XYZ file of C-alpha atoms in Angstrom:
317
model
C -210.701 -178.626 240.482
C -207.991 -178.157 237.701
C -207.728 -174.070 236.698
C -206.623 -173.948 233.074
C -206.431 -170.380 233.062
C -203.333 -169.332 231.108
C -202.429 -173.032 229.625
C -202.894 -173.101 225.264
C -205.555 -174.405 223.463
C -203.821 -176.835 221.137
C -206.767 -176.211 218.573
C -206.914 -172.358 218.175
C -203.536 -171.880 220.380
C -205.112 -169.293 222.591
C -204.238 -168.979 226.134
C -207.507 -169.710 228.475
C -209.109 -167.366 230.621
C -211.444 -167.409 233.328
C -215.112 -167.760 232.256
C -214.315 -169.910 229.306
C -216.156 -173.412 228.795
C -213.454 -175.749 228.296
C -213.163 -179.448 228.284
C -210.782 -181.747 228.427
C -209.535 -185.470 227.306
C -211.201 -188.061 229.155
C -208.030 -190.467 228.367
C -205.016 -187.684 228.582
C -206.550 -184.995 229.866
C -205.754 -182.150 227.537
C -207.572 -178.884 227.856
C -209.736 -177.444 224.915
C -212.291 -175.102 224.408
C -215.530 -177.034 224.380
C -216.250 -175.102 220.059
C -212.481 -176.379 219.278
C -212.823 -179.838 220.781
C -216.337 -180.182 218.953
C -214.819 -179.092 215.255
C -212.324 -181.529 215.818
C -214.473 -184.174 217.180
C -211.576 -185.817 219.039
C -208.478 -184.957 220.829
C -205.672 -184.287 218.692
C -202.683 -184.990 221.526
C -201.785 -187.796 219.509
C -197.989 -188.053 221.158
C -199.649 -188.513 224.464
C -202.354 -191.287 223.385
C -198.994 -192.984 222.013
C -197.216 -193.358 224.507
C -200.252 -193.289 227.362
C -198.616 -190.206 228.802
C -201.233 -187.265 231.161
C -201.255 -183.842 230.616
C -199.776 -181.652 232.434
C -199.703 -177.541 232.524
C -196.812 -175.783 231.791
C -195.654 -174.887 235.095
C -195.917 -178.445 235.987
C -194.066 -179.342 233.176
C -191.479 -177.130 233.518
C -190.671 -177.954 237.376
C -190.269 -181.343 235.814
C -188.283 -181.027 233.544
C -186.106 -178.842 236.070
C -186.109 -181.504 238.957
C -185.284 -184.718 236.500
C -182.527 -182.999 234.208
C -178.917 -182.112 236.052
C -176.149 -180.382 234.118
C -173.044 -181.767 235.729
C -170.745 -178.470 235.973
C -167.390 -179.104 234.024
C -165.305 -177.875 236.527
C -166.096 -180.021 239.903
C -168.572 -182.502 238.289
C -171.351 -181.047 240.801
C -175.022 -181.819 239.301
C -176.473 -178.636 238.971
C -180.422 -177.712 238.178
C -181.120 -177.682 234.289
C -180.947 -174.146 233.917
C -178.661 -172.910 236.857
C -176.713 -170.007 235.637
C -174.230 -170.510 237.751
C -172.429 -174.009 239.748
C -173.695 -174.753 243.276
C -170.484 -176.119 244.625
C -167.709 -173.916 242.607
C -169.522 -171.241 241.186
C -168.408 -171.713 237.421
C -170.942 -169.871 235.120
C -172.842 -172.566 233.454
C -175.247 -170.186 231.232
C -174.359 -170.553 227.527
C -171.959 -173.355 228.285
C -171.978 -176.799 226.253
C -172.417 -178.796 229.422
C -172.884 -182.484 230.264
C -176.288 -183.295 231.431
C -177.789 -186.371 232.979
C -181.945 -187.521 232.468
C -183.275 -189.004 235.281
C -186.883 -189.272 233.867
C -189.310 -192.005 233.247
C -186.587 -193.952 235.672
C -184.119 -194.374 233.133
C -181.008 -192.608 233.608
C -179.149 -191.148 230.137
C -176.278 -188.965 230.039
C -175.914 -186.748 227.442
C -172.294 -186.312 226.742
C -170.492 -183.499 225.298
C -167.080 -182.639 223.488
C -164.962 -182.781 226.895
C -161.649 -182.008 224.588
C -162.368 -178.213 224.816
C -161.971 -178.487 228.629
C -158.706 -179.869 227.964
C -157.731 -178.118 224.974
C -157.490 -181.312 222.364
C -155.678 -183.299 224.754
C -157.056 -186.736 226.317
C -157.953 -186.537 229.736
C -158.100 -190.240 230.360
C -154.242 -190.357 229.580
C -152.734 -191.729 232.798
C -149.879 -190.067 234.536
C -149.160 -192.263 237.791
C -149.904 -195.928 236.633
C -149.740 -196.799 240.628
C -152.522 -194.756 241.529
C -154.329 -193.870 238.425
C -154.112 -190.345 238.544
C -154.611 -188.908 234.395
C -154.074 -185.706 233.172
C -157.230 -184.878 233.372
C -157.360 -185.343 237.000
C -154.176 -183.013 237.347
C -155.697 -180.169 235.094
C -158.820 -180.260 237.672
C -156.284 -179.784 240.623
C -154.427 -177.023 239.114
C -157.476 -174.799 237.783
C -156.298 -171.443 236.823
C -153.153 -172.213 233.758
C -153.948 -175.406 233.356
C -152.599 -175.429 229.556
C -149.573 -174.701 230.451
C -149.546 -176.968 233.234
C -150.653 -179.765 230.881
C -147.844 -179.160 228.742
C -145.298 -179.098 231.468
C -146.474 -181.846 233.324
C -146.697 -183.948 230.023
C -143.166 -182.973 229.156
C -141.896 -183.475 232.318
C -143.345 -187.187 232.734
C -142.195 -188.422 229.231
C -138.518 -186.426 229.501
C -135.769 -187.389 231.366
C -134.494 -183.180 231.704
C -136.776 -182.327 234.838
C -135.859 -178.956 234.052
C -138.491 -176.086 232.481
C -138.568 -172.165 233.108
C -141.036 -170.609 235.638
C -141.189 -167.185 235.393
C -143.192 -166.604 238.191
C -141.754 -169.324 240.530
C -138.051 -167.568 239.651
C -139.568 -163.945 240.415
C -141.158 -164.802 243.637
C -140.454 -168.280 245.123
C -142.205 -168.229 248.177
C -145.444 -166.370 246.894
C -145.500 -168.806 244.450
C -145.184 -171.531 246.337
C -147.931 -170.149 249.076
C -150.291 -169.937 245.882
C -150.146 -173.220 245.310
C -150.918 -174.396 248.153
C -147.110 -176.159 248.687
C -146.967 -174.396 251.933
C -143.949 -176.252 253.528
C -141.637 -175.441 250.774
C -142.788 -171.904 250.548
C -142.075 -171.963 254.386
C -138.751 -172.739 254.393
C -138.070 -170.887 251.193
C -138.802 -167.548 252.860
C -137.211 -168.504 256.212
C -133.895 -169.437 254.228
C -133.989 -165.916 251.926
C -134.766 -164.131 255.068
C -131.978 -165.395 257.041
C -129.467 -164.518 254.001
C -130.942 -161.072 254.376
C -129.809 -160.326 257.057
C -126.119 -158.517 256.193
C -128.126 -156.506 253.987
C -130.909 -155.130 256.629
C -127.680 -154.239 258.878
C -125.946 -152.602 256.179
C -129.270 -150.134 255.750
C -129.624 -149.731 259.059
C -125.715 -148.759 259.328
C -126.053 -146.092 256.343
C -129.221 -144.538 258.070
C -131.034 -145.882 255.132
C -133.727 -146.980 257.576
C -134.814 -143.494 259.546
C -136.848 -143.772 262.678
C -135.046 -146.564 264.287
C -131.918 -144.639 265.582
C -133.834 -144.354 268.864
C -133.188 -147.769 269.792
C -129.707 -147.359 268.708
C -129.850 -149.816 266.181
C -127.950 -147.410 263.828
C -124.518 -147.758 266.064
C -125.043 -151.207 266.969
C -125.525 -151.876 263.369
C -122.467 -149.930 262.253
C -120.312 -151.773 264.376
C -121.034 -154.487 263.125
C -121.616 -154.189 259.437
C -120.573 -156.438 256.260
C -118.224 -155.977 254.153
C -119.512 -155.469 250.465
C -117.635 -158.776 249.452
C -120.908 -160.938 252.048
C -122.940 -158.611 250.774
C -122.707 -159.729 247.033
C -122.062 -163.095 248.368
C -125.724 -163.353 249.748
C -127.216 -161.762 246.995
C -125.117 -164.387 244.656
C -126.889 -167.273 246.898
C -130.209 -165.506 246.624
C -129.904 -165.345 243.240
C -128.832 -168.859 243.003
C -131.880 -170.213 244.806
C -134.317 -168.627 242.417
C -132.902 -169.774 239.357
C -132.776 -173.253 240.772
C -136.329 -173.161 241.964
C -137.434 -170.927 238.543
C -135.989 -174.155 236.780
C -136.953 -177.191 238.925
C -140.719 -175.498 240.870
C -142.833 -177.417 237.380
C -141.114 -180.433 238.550
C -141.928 -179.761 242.479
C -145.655 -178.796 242.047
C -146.133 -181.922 239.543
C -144.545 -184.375 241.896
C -146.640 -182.370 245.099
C -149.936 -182.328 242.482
C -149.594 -186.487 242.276
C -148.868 -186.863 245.809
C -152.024 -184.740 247.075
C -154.220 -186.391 243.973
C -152.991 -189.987 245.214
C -154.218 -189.139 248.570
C -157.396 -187.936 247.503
C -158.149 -191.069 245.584
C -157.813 -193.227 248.565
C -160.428 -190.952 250.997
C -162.690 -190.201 248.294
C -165.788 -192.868 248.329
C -166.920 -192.362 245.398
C -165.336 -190.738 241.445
C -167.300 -187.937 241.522
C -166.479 -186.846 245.485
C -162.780 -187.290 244.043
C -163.555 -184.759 241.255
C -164.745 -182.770 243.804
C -162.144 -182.487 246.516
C -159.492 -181.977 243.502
C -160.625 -178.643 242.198
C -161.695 -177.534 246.433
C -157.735 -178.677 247.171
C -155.857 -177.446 244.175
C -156.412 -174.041 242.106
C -154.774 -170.445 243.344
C -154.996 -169.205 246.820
C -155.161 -165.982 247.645
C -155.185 -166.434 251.129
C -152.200 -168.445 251.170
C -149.984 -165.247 249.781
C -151.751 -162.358 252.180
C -150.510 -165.197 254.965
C -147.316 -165.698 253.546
C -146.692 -161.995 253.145
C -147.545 -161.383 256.854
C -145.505 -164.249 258.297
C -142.497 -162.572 256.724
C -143.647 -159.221 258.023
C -143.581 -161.010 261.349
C -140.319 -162.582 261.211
C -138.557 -159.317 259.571
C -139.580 -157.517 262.491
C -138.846 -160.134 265.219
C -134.923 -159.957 263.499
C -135.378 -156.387 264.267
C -136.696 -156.687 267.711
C -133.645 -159.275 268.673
C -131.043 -156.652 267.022
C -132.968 -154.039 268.990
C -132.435 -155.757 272.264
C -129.061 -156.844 271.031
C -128.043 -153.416 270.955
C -129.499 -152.385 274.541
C -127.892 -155.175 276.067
C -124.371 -154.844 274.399
């Protein structure tokens, strides 16, 4: 038996409670108290004789409404619950957020569609930047996540511009780290392996003015004096250095756009379906932290193996 208790009366729009004598629709099924139903002589659920639609409590309802309408989450397309306050996949906060929704009720699917411009800050995601493979803008914004404005800019410029040329502060301040979080983990590799190497008049030089206590033990102090740079290398490595970050401060938009396309065209050949696509982009792209805690130990690993050669170097010598 049906419990109405707590459900409306759509007469006197009191809430039911146990004990009460209460009838209901014998065509949709709506609940009244028996006194309303008689003073209206009929049942006044108009909507639902109209379209031959059942009643159904509010708690019923709601679950519904919950299970049939998704909000796709702007960020990885994911269909999320109606109300989630947060996305399933990617975790953007979808609470107070104009988002896309699709209706699956009454099997017919519509999609309500929102102002997607915001995302992309006025521009048109649909423009294409790789006729080959397809790849827009929009799909490149998705892949970089965190800056994407200026990334948008850049990689606009950079397609429509012969100068490949554009200033990266961050890229020019710390190469490798900036490589390692953005996922272009080869160059960053060999970036840090090259400006190590270079480094290595310089760690001799400390080591030969004592400016590196504790490691006299091993005698790396003598070893190291004897055979120490002259300051001419010295401002000769730290000219190439310097060289190498300028050049990658100026040319890293044009790197990480070229690397975005490549990893975006790959993407779009494994992916089965458009929204699986969306999907893997924003997983594959974005910051990683991890990438520049493992960047900063492999150099940590590789200064100290330098040291451990020098160390045996000088035992041995």
């Amino acid at each position: 038996m049906i419990s109405y208790t707590g459900e409306e009366c759509i007469v006197c729009r009191k809430k039911f409670e146990d004990g009460d004598d209460i009838v209901a629709c014998p065509v949709c099924g709506t609940p009244y108290h028996r006194s309303c139903y008689m003073e209206k002589n009929e049942c006044i659920n108009y909507a639902l004789h109209e379209t031959g639609g059942s009643w159904m409590a509010e708690a019923v309802q709601k679950k519904k409404e919950e299970n049939i309408i998704k909000t796709i989450c702007p960020e990885c397309s994911v269909l999320n619950d109606q109300n989630a306050e947060k996305c399933i996949n990617c975790g953007t906060v979808l609470k107070g957020r104009e988002c896309e929704k699709i209706d699956f009720s009454n099997d017919k699917v519509t999609f309500t569609q929102v102002d997607i411009t915001e995302k992309y800050y006025g521009m048109d995601p649909h423009e294409v930047m790789d006729e080959d493979s397809g790849v827009t803008i929009g799909d490149m914004a998705d892949y970089v996540g965190f800056n994407r404005l200026y990334y948008m800019l850049a990689f606009r410029r950079l397609k429509f511009s012969d100068i490949k040329m554009s200033v990266n502060l961050s890229a020019f301040l710390f190469p490798e780290y900036y490589c390692a979080a953005r996922k272009m983990f080869v160059p960053g590799m060999l970036i840090m392996l090259f400006r190590t190497l270079i480094a290595i008049p310089f760690y001799i030089n400390l080591l030969a003015d004592g400016s590196m206590p504790g490691l006299e033990y091993y005698g790396l102090a003598r070893y190291a004096a004897a055979h120490a740079f002259t300051d001419g290398m010295l401002s000769l490595t730290r000219a190439v250095d310097i060289a190498l970050k300028v050049c990658f401060g100026l040319f890293a938009n044009e790197l990480y756009f070229r690397y975005s396309l490549t990893v975006l065209k790959r993407l779009r050949k494994v992916s089965p379906t458009h929204l699986k696509y969306k999907q893997l982009a924003g997983q594959c792209g974005g910051i990683s932290i991890v990438g520049i805690i493992t960047m900063l130990l492999i150099q940590f690993l590789l200064v100290s193996l330098i040291l451990l050669v020098m160390t045996l170097l000088a035992q041995y010598s």
